[in-house]
mmCIF file of C-alpha atoms in Angstrom:
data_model
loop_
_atom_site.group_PDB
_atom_site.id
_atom_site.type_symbol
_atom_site.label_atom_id
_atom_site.label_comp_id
_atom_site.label_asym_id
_atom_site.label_seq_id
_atom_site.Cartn_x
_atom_site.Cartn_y
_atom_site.Cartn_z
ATOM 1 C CA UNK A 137 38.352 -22.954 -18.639
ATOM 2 C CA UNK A 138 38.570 -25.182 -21.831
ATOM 3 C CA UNK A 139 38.689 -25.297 -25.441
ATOM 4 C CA UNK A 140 36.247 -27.174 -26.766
ATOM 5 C CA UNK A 141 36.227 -29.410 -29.582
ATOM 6 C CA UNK A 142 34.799 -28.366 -33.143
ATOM 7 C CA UNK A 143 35.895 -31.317 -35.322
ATOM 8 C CA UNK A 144 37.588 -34.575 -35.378
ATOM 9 C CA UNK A 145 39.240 -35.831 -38.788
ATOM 10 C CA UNK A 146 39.965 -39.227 -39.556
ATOM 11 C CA UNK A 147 42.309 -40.219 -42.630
ATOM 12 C CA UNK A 148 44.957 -41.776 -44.563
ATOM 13 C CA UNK A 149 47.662 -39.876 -45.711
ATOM 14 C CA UNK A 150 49.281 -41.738 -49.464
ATOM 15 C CA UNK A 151 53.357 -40.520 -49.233
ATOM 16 C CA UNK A 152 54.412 -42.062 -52.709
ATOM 17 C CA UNK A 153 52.545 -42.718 -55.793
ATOM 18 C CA UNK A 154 50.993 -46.056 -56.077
ATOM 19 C CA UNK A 155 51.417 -46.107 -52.337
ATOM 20 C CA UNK A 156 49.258 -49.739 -51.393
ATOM 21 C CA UNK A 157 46.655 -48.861 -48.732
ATOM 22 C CA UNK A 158 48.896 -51.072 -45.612
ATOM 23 C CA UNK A 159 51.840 -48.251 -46.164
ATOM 24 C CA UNK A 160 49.829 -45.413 -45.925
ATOM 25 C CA UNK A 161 49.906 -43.596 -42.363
ATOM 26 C CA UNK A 162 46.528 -43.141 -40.659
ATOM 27 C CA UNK A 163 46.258 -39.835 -39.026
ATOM 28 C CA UNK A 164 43.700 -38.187 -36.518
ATOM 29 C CA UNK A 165 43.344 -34.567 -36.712
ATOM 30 C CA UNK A 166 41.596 -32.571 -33.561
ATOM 31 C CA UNK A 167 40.405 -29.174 -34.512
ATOM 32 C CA UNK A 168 38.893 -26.702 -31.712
ATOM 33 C CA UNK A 169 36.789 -24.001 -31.286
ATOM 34 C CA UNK A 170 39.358 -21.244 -30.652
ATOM 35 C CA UNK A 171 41.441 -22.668 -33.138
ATOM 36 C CA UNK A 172 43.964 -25.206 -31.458
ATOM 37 C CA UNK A 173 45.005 -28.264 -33.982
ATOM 38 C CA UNK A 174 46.198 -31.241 -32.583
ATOM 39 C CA UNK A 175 47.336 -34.241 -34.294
ATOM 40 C CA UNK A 176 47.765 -38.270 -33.922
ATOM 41 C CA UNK A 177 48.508 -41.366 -35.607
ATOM 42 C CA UNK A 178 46.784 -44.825 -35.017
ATOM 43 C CA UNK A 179 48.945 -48.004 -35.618
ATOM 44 C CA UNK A 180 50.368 -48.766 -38.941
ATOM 45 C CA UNK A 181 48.385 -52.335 -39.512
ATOM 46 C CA UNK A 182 46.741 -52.331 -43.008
ATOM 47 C CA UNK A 183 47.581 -48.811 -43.171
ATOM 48 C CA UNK A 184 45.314 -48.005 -39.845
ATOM 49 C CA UNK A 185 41.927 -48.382 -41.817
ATOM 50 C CA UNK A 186 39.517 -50.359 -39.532
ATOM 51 C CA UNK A 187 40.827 -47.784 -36.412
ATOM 52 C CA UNK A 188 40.067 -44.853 -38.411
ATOM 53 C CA UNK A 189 36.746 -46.295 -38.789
ATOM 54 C CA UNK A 190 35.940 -46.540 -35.796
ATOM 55 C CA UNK A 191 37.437 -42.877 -35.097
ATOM 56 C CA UNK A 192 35.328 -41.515 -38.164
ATOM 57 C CA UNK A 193 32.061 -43.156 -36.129
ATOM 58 C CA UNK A 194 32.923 -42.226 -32.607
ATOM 59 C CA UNK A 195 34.129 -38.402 -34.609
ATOM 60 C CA UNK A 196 30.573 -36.541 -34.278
ATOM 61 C CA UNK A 197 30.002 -37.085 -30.003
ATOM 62 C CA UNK A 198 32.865 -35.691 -29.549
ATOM 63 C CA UNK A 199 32.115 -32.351 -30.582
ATOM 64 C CA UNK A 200 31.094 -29.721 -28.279
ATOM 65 C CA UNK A 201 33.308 -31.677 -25.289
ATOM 66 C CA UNK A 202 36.519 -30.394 -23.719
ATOM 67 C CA UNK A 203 39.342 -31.635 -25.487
ATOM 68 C CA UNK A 204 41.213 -31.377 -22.047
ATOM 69 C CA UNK A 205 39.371 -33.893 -20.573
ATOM 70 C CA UNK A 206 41.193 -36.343 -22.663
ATOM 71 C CA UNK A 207 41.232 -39.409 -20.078
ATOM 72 C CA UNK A 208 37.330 -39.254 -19.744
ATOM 73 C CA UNK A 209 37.293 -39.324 -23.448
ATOM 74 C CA UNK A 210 38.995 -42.515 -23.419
ATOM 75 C CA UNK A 211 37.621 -44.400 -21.143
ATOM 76 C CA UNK A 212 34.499 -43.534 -22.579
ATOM 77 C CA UNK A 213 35.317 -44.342 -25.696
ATOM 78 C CA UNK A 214 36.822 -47.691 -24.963
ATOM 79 C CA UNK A 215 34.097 -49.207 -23.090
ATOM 80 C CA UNK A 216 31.486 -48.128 -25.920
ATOM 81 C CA UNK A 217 33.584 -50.155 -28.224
ATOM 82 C CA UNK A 218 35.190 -52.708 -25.615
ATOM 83 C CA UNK A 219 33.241 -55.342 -27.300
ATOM 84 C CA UNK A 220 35.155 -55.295 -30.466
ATOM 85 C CA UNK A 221 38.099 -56.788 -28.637
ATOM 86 C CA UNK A 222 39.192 -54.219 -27.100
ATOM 87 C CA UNK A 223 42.370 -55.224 -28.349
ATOM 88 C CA UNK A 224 43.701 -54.254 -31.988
ATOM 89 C CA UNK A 225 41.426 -51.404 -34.304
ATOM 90 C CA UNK A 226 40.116 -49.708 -30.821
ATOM 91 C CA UNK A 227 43.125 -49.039 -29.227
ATOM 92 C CA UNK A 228 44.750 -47.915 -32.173
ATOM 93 C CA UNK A 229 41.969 -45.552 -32.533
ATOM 94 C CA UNK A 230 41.857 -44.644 -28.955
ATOM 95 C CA UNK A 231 45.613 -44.007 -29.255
ATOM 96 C CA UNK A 232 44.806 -41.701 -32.440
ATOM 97 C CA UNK A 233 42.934 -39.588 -30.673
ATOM 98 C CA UNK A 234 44.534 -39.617 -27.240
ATOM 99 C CA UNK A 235 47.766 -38.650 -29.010
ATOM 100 C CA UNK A 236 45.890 -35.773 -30.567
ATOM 101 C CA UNK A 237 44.056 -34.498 -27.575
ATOM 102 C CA UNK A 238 47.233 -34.571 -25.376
ATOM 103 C CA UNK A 239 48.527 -32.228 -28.838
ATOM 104 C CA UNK A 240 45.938 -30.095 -27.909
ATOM 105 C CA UNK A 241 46.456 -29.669 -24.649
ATOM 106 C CA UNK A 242 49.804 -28.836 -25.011
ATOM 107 C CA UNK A 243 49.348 -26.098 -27.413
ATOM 108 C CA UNK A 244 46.204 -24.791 -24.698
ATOM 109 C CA UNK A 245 48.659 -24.552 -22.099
ATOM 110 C CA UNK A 246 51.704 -23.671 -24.512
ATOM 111 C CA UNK A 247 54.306 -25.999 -22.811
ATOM 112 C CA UNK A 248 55.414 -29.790 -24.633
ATOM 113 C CA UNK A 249 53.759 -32.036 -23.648
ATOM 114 C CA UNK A 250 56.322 -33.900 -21.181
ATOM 115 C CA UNK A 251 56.178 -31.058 -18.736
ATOM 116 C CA UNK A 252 52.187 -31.748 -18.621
ATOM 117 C CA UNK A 253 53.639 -35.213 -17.559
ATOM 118 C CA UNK A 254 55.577 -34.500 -14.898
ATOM 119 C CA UNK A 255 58.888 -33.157 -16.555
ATOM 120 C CA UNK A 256 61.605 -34.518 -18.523
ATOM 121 C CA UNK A 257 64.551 -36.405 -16.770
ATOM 122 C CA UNK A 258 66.690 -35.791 -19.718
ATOM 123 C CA UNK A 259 65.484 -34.064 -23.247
ATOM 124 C CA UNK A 260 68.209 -35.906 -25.383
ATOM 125 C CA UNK A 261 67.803 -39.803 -25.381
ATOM 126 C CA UNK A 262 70.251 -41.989 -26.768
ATOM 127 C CA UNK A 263 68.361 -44.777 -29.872
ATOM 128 C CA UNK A 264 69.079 -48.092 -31.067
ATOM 129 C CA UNK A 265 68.904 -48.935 -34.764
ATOM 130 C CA UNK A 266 66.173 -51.600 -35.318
ATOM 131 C CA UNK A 267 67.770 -53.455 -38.662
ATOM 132 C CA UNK A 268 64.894 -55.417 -39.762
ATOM 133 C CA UNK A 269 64.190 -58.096 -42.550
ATOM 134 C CA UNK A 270 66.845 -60.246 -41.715
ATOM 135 C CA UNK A 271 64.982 -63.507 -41.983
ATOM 136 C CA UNK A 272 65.549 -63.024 -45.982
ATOM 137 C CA UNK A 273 69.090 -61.970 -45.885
ATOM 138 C CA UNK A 274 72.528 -64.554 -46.043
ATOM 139 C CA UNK A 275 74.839 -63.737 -43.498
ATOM 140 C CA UNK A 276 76.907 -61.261 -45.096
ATOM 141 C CA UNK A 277 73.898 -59.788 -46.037
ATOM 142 C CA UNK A 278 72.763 -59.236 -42.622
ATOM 143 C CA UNK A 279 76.596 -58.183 -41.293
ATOM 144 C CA UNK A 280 76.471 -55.231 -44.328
ATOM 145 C CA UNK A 281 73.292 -53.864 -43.391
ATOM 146 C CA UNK A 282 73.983 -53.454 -39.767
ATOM 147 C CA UNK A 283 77.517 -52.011 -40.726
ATOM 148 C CA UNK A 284 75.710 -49.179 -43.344
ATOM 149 C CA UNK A 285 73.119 -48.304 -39.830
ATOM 150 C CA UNK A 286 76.318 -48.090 -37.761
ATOM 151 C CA UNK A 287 78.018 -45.726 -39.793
ATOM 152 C CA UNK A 288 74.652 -43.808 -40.720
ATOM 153 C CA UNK A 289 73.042 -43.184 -37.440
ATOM 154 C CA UNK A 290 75.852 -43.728 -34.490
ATOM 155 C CA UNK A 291 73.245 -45.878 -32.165
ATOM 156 C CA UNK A 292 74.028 -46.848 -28.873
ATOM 157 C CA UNK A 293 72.921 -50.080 -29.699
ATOM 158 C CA UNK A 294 71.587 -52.605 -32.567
ATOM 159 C CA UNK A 295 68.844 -54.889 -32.599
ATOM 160 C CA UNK A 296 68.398 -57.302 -35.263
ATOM 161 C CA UNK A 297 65.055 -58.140 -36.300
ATOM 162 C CA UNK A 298 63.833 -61.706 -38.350
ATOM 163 C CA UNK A 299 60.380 -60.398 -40.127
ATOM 164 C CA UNK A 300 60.184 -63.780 -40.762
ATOM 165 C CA UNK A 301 57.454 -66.023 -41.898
ATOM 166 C CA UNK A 302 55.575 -66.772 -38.173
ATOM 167 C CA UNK A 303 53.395 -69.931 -40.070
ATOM 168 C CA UNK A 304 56.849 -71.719 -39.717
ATOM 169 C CA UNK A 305 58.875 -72.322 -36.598
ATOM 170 C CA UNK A 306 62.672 -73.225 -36.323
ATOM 171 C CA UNK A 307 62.995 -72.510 -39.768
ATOM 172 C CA UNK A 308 66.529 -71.853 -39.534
ATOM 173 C CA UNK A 309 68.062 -71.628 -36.445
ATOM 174 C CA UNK A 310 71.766 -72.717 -37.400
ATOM 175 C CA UNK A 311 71.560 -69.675 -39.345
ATOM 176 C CA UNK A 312 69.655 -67.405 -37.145
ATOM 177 C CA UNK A 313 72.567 -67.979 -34.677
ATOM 178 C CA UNK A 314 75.475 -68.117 -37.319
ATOM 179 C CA UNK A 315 74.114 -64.435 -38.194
ATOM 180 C CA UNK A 316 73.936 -63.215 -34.502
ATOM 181 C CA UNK A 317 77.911 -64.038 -34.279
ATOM 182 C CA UNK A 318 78.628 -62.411 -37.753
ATOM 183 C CA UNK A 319 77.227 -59.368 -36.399
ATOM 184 C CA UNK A 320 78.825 -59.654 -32.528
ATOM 185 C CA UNK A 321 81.976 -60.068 -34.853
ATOM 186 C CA UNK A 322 81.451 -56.747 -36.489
ATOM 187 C CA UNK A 323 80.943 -54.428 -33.617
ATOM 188 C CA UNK A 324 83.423 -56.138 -30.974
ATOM 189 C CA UNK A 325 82.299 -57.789 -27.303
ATOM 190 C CA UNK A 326 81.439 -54.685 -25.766
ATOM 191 C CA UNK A 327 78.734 -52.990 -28.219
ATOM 192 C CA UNK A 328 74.857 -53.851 -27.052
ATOM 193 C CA UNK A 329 72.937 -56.128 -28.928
ATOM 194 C CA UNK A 330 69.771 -57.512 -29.061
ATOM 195 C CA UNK A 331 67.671 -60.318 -31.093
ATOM 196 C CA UNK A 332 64.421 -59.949 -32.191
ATOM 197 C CA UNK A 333 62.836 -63.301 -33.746
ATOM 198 C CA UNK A 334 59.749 -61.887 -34.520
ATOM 199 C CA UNK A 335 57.179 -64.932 -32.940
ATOM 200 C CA UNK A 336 59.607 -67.282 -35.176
ATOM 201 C CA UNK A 337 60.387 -70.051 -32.359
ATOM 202 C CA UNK A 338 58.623 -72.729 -30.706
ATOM 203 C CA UNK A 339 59.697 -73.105 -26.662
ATOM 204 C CA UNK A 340 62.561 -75.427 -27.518
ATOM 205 C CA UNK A 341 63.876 -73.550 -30.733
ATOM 206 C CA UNK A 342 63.641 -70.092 -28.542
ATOM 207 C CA UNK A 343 65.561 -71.520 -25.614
ATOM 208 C CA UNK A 344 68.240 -73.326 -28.001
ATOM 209 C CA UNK A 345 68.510 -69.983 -29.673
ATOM 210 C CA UNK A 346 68.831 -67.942 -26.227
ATOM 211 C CA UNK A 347 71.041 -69.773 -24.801
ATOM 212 C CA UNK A 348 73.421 -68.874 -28.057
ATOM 213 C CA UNK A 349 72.275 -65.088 -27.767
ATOM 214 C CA UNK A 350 73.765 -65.486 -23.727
ATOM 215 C CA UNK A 351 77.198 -66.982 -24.886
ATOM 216 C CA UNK A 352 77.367 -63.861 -27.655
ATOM 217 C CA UNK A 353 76.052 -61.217 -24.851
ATOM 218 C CA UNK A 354 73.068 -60.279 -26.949
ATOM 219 C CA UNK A 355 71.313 -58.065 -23.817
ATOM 220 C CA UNK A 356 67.584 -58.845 -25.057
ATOM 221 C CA UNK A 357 65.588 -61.545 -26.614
ATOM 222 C CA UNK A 358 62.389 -60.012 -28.061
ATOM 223 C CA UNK A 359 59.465 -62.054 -28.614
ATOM 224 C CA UNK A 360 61.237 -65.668 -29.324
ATOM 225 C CA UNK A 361 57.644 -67.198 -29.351
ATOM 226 C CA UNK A 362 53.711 -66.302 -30.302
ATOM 227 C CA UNK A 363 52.567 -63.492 -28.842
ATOM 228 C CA UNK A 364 49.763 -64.344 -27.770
ATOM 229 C CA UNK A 365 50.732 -67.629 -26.356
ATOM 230 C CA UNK A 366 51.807 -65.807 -22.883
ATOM 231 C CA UNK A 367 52.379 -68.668 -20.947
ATOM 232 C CA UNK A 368 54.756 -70.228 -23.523
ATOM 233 C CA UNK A 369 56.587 -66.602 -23.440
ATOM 234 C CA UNK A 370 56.807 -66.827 -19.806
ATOM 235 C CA UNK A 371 58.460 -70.347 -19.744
ATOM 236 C CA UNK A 372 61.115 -68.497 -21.980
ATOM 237 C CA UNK A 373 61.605 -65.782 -20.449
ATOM 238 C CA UNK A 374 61.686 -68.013 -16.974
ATOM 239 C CA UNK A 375 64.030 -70.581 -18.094
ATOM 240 C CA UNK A 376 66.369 -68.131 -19.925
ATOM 241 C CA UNK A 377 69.412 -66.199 -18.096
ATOM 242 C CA UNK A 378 69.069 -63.389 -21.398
ATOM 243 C CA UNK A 379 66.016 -60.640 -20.529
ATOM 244 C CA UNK A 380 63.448 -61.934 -22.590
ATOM 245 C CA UNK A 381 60.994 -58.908 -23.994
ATOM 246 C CA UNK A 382 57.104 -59.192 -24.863
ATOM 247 C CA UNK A 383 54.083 -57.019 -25.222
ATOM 248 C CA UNK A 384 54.609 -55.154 -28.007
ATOM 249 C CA UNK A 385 51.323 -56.688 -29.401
ATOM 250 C CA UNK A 386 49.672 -55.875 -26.408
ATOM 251 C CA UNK A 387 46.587 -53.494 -26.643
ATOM 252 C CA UNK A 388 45.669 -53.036 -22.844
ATOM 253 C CA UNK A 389 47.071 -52.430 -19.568
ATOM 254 C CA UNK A 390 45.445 -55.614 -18.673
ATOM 255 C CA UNK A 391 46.966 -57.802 -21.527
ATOM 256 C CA UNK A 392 50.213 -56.255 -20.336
ATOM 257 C CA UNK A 393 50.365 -57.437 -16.714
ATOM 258 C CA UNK A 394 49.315 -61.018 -17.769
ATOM 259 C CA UNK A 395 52.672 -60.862 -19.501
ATOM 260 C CA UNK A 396 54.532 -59.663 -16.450
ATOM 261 C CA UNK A 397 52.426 -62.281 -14.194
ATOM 262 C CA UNK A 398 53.929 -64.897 -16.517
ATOM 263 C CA UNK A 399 57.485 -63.790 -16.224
ATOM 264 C CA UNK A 400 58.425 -61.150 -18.664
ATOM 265 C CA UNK A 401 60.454 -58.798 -17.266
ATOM 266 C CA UNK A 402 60.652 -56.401 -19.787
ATOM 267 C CA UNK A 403 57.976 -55.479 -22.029
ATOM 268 C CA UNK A 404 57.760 -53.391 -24.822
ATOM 269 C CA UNK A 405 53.731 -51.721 -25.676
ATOM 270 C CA UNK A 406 53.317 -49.291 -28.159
ATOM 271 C CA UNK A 407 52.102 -45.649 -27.980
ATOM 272 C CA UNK A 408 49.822 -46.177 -31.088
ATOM 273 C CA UNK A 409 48.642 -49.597 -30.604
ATOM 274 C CA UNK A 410 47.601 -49.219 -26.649
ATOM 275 C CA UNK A 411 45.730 -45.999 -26.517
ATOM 276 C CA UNK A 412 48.180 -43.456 -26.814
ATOM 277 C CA UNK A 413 50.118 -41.121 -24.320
ATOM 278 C CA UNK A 414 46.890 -42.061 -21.421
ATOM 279 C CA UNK A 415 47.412 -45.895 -21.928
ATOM 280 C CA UNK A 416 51.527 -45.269 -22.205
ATOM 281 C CA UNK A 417 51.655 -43.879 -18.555
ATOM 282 C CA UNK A 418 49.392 -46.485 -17.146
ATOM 283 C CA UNK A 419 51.716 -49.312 -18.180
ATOM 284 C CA UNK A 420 54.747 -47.065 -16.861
ATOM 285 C CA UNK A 421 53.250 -47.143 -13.202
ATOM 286 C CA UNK A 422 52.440 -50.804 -13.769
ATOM 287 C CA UNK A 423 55.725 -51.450 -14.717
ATOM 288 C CA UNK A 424 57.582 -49.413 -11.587
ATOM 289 C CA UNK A 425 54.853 -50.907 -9.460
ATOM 290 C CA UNK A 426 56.402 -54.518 -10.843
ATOM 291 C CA UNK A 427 60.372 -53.462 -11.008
ATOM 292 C CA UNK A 428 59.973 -54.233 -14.761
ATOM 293 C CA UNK A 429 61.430 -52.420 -17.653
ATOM 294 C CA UNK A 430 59.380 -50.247 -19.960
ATOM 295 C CA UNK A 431 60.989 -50.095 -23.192
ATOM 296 C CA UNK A 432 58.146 -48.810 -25.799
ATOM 297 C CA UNK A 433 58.006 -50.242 -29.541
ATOM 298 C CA UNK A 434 58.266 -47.835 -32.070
ATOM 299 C CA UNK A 435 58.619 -47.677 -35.863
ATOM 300 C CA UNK A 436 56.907 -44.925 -37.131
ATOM 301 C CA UNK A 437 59.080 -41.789 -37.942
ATOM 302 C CA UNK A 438 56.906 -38.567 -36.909
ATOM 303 C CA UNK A 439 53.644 -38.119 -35.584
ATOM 304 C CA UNK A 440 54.413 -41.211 -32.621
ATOM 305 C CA UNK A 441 57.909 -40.759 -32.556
ATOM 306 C CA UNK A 442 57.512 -37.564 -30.941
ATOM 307 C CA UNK A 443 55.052 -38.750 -28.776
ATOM 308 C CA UNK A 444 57.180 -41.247 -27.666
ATOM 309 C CA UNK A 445 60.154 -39.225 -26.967
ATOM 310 C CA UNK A 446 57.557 -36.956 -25.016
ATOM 311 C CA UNK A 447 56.930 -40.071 -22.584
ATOM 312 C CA UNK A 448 60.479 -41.216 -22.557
ATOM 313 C CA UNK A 449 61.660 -38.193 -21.318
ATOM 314 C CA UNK A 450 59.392 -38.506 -18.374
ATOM 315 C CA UNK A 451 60.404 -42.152 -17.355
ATOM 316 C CA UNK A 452 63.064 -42.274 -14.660
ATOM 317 C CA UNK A 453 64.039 -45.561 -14.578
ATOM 318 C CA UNK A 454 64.879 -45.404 -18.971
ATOM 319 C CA UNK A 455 66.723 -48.501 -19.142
ATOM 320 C CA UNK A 456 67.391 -48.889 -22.406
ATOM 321 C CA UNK A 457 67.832 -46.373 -25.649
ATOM 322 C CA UNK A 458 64.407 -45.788 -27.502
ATOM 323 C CA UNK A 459 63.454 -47.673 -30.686
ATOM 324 C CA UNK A 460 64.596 -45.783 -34.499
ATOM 325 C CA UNK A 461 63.190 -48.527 -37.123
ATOM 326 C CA UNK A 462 64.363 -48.835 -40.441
ATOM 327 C CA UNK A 463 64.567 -45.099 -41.403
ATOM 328 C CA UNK A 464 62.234 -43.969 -44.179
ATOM 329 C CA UNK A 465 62.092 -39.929 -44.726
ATOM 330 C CA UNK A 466 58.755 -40.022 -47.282
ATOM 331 C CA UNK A 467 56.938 -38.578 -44.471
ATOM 332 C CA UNK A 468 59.326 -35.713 -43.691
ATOM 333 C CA UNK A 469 57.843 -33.744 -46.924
ATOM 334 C CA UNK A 470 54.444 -32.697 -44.211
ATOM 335 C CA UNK A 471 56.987 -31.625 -41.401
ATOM 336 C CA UNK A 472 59.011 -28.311 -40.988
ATOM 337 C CA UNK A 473 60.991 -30.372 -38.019
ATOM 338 C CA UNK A 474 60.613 -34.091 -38.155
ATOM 339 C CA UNK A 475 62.173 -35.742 -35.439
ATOM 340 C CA UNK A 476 66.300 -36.713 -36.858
ATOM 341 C CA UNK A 477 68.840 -38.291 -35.247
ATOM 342 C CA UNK A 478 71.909 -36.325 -34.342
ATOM 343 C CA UNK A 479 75.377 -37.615 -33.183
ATOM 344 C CA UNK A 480 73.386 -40.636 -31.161
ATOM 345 C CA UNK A 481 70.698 -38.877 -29.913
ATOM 346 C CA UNK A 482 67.437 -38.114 -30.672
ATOM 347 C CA UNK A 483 66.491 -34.180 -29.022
ATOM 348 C CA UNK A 484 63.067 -34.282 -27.591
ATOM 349 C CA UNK A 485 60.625 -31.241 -28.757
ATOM 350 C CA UNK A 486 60.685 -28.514 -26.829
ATOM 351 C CA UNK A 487 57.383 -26.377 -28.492
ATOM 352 C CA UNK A 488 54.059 -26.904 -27.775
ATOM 353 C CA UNK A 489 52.652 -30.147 -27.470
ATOM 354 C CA UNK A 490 54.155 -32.646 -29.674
ATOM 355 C CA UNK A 491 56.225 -29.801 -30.684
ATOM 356 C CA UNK A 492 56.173 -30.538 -34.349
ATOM 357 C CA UNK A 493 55.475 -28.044 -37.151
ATOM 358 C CA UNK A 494 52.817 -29.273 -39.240
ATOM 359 C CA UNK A 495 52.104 -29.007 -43.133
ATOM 360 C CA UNK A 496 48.607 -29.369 -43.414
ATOM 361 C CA UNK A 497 48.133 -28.409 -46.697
ATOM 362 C CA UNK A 498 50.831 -31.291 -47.680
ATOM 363 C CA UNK A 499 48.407 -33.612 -45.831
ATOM 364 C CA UNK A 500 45.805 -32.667 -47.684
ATOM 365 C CA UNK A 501 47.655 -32.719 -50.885
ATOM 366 C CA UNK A 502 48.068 -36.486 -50.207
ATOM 367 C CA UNK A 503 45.042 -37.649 -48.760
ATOM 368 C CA UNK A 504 43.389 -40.715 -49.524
#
C-alpha cells in the first residue's frame, strides 16, 4: 500500500511580465507513479531560488520512495542538509516538498488534508487584514489604506505593518505612535488591532512604543526588536503588559522554543519557511505543551494559504483570526478555486488534499 514517487519538479513560476526574480513564486511539484500530483510552495525570499536548489539536488533520491512516508522524507532530508543552517533555504525547501507530499497524500486517500490531521474544529475561519508598508506612508496615508481593507475584505481584525528600513532603529516613533491612534480613531475602541514594527525598535524604543500600543488597546505587538536577538525580544515581551509576538523568522522547532524559553508568548512560524505542514504540527504541540499561542505567518495567496487554513482548522485552541496579506490576485490566473475571502471568512477546502484545482499548463506557460 503506497504510491510511489516518479518525479519531483522544482521551479519558479514569472506571474507578470518583467516579473524580477524575488516576486516570482517558487513551486514544488510531486508527480507519482499512478498518477497523483501534488503541489507546494517554498518561502517567498529572493523569489525561493537557493530552496529550490537544494530541492532540484535532493529531487532524483527521492524517486522510487513512498510519497506517504512524508515525515521520514523530512527528517531525512533535513539532517543531509542540516549543515547549511538548517535555518533559511532548507526549510523552505523541506516545507516545499512536505507541503506537496501531504498534497499527495490527500488525493491517495481522497479526503483534505485536515481530516488526515485529526479533523477540522471549524472549516470557516475568520482573517485579519495585514496592511503593510506603512513605514513610507504620512498618517492619513496610513488611516486611508486601512479604511479601503475595511471596506474591501470585512476582517475581524487589522494589523498594521512598518516594512521599514531594519538598518535604522527609532526612526520615528512619534509618528509610529501618532499613526497607531489615527487608525484606533478610525475603527472605534472596540475593533482588534495589532502593530507590527517589523525588527524596527531597539529595547527602549519597543517598550516606549508598547506601552502607547497598551493605552490604544492594540492586542499584539509583533516583532518590536531583531529577530534574531531572542533575548532582547524576551525582555520585551517580559516587561510589556501588550502580548508581544515572535518567530515568524524562525526555521525550526528548536529556534522556536528558545523564543518561548525567553518569554514570548505568542509566536507566529510559517508553513513555508519551517518545513511545511510536518514542521507546522510540531510547533502546535510545542505550543499547547507551553500554553502559548500559535498564530502562523502568512502572506502568500494560494498554494500556502490553503495549507494553512488546512492546519488552522485542526488547532483547537485558534486564538486569533489567520493572516490575509496585502491581497494580490496575479496568481489566481493558475487556479480554478483560489482561496477568497467571503463576508469575513475564509472557507477551508473541502476536496482532496489541499483541495485546490490546479492549472498546470498555466504554470508551465509561465515558467522561469
Amino acid at each position: 500500500m503506497g504510491t510511489i514517487i516518479k518525479s519531483v519538479d522544482a521551479f519558479q513560476v514569472t506571474w507578470t511580465e518583467n516579473e524580477p526574480p524575488g516576486r516570482r513564486t517558487a513551486i514544488v511539484r510531486v508527480t507519482t507513479e499512478d498518477g497523483l500530483v501534488g503541489y507546494g510552495e517554498a518561502s517567498p525570499m529572493m523569489g525561493g531560488e537557493h530552496s529550490l536548489g537544494i530541492v532540484r539536488d535532493f529531487a532524483g533520491s527521492l524517486t522510487g520512495l513512498d510519497a506517504l512516508d512524508q515525515a521520514v522524507i523530512h527528517d531525512r532530508l533535513l539532517h543531509k542538509y542540516v549543515k547549511l543552517g538548517p535555518e533559511g533555504a532548507v526549510t523552505g525547501a523541506l516545507a516545499a516538498l512536505d507541503i506537496a507530499l501531504w498534497d499527495v497524500k490527500g488525493k491517495y486517500f481522497d479526503l483534505p488534508i485536515y481530516k488526515l490531521l485529526g479533523g477540522a474544529w471549524r472549516t470557516e475561519l475568520p482573517f485579519y487584514s495585514s496592511v503593510g508598508r506603512n513605514a513610507g506612508r504620512t498618517v492619513d496615508e496610513t488611516v486611508q489604506a486601512v479604511e479601503e481593507r475595511l471596506k474591501s475584505e470585512r476582517p475581524a481584525a487589522v494589523k498594521i505593518r512598518w516594512d521599514g528600513d531594519r538598518t535604522r532603529q527609532d526612526y520615528d516613533i512619534p509618528g509610529d505612535i501618532a499613526k497607531a491612534k489615527a487608525v484606533r480613531k478610525l475603527v472605534g475602541d472596540d475593533f482588534p488591532l495589532a502593530f507590527d514594527a517589523n525588527n524596527q525598535y531597539s529595547v527602549g524604543g519597543a517598550i516606549r512604543v508598547g506601552r502607547a500600543l497598551e493605552e490604544l488597546g492594540y492586542i499584539w505587538f509583533e516583532e518590536p526588536v531583531q529577530h534574531y536577538n531572542v533575548r532582547a525580544m524576551g525582555e520585551v515581551a517580559q516587561r510589556l503588559d501588550i502580548t508581544v509576538s515572535a518567530a515568524e523568522q524562525s526555521y525550526t522547532t528548536q529556534a522556536v522554543v528558545d523564543m518561548i524559553n525567553a518569554g514570548v508568548r505568542m509566536v507566529q512560524p510559517d508553513i513555508i519557511k519551517m518545513g511545511g505542514i510536518t514542521g507546522l504540527m510540531q510547533c502546535a504541540a510545542i505550543c499547547f505543551a507551553h500554553g502559548v499561542e500559535l498564530v502562523p505567518h502568512q502572506t502568500q495567496p494560494t498554494i500556502a494559504h490553503a495549507a494553512n487554513l488546512h492546519l488552522l482548522a485542526t488547532l483547537m485552541h485558534n486564538t486569533k483570526p489567520a493572516e490575509f496579506s496585502d491581497p494580490s490576485t496575479r496568481m489566481h490566473v493558475a487556479f480554478a478555486n483560489p482561496p477568497i475571502p467571503e463576508n469575513g471568512k475564509f472557507k477551508v477546502p473541502s476536496g482532496p488534499g489541499l483541495g485546490l484545482i490546479v492549472h498546470d499548463a498555466e504554470l508551465e506557460k509561465r515558467r522561469s
